[in-house]
Coordinates of C-alpha atoms in Angstrom, one line a residue:
M1101 CA 123.3 106.4 81.6
P1102 CA 125.7 107.0 83.8
L1103 CA 124.7 107.1 87.6
R1104 CA 125.8 110.7 89.5
A1105 CA 126.1 111.5 93.3
P1106 CA 123.0 113.5 94.2
N1107 CA 123.7 117.4 95.1
Q1108 CA 124.0 117.2 98.9
V1109 CA 122.8 120.6 99.3
N1110 CA 119.1 120.5 97.6
Q1111 CA 118.5 117.5 100.4
P1112 CA 116.7 118.4 103.0
S1113 CA 116.1 117.1 106.9
E1114 CA 113.9 117.4 109.3
P1115 CA 114.8 117.0 113.2
I1116 CA 112.2 113.8 114.2
R1117 CA 111.5 111.8 116.7
V1118 CA 111.9 108.6 117.0
F1119 CA 111.2 105.4 119.4
V1120 CA 113.4 102.5 119.3
D1121 CA 113.7 99.1 120.4
F1122 CA 117.2 97.9 121.9
E1123 CA 117.9 94.2 121.0
G1124 CA 121.2 93.0 122.7
Q1125 CA 124.0 95.9 121.2
R1126 CA 121.4 96.4 118.5
V1127 CA 119.2 99.4 117.9
R1128 CA 116.0 98.8 116.0
P1129 CA 113.6 101.7 114.7
V1130 CA 110.1 100.7 115.7
A1131 CA 107.9 104.1 115.0
F1132 CA 108.6 108.0 114.1
Q1133 CA 106.5 111.2 114.9
W1134 CA 107.1 113.3 112.5
G1135 CA 105.4 116.9 112.9
T1136 CA 102.1 115.8 114.7
K1137 CA 101.9 112.4 113.1
R1138 CA 103.5 109.5 113.9
Y1139 CA 104.5 106.6 111.6
D1140 CA 105.0 102.8 112.7
V1141 CA 108.0 101.4 110.7
R1142 CA 106.7 97.7 109.5
K1143 CA 110.2 96.9 107.9
V1144 CA 113.7 97.9 108.4
H1145 CA 115.2 97.1 104.8
L1146 CA 119.1 98.3 105.9
V1147 CA 121.7 100.2 108.3
Y1148 CA 124.5 101.5 107.2
R1149 CA 126.9 104.1 108.6
R1150 CA 127.5 107.5 106.5
R1151 CA 130.9 110.0 106.7
V1152 CA 129.4 113.8 107.7
G1153 CA 132.7 115.9 107.3
S1154 CA 134.5 113.8 110.5
R1155 CA 132.1 112.0 111.9
F1156 CA 129.7 109.0 111.4
H1157 CA 126.0 109.0 110.9
W1158 CA 123.9 106.0 112.0
C1159 CA 121.5 105.3 108.6
F1160 CA 118.4 103.5 108.6
S1161 CA 116.2 103.0 106.1
V1162 CA 112.9 102.1 106.2
S1163 CA 108.9 101.9 105.2
D1164 CA 105.3 102.1 107.0
E1165 CA 102.5 100.3 105.0
A1166 CA 102.8 102.9 102.1
N1167 CA 106.1 104.8 101.7
T1168 CA 109.8 104.5 102.1
Y1169 CA 112.3 106.8 104.5
V1170 CA 115.7 107.1 105.7
L1171 CA 116.5 107.9 109.7
A1172 CA 119.9 109.6 110.4
Y1173 CA 120.9 109.4 113.7
D1174 CA 123.7 111.1 115.0
P1175 CA 126.0 109.3 117.8
E1176 CA 127.8 112.1 118.9
T1177 CA 124.4 114.9 119.4
L1178 CA 122.2 111.8 119.7
A1179 CA 119.7 113.4 117.4
W1180 CA 117.5 111.8 114.7
R1181 CA 116.9 114.0 111.5
L1182 CA 114.1 112.5 109.1
D1183 CA 116.5 112.2 105.4
V1184 CA 115.6 112.5 102.1
P1185 CA 116.8 109.0 99.8
A1186 CA 119.0 109.8 97.8
V1187 CA 118.4 109.2 93.9
F1188 CA 120.5 108.5 91.1
S1189 CA 119.5 109.5 87.5

């Protein structure tokens, strides 16, 4: 069965607060707050740039002890969002 791109219209995202560590010229998320709960980042799996219209967002695929999340950073608005990872079927 061929892969098809996810429907971006149905991909929710929520604003979050992210705590980062600056290592030289790199940024590494160490924790984020979603609602009233804080999640400690145990591992950063992947960092990539995603085009959104004429802009780019930096995306960090991270995990805590149980789940994987995608944290998206917009350098123009300085805002972080929690994105639902794209799933191909």
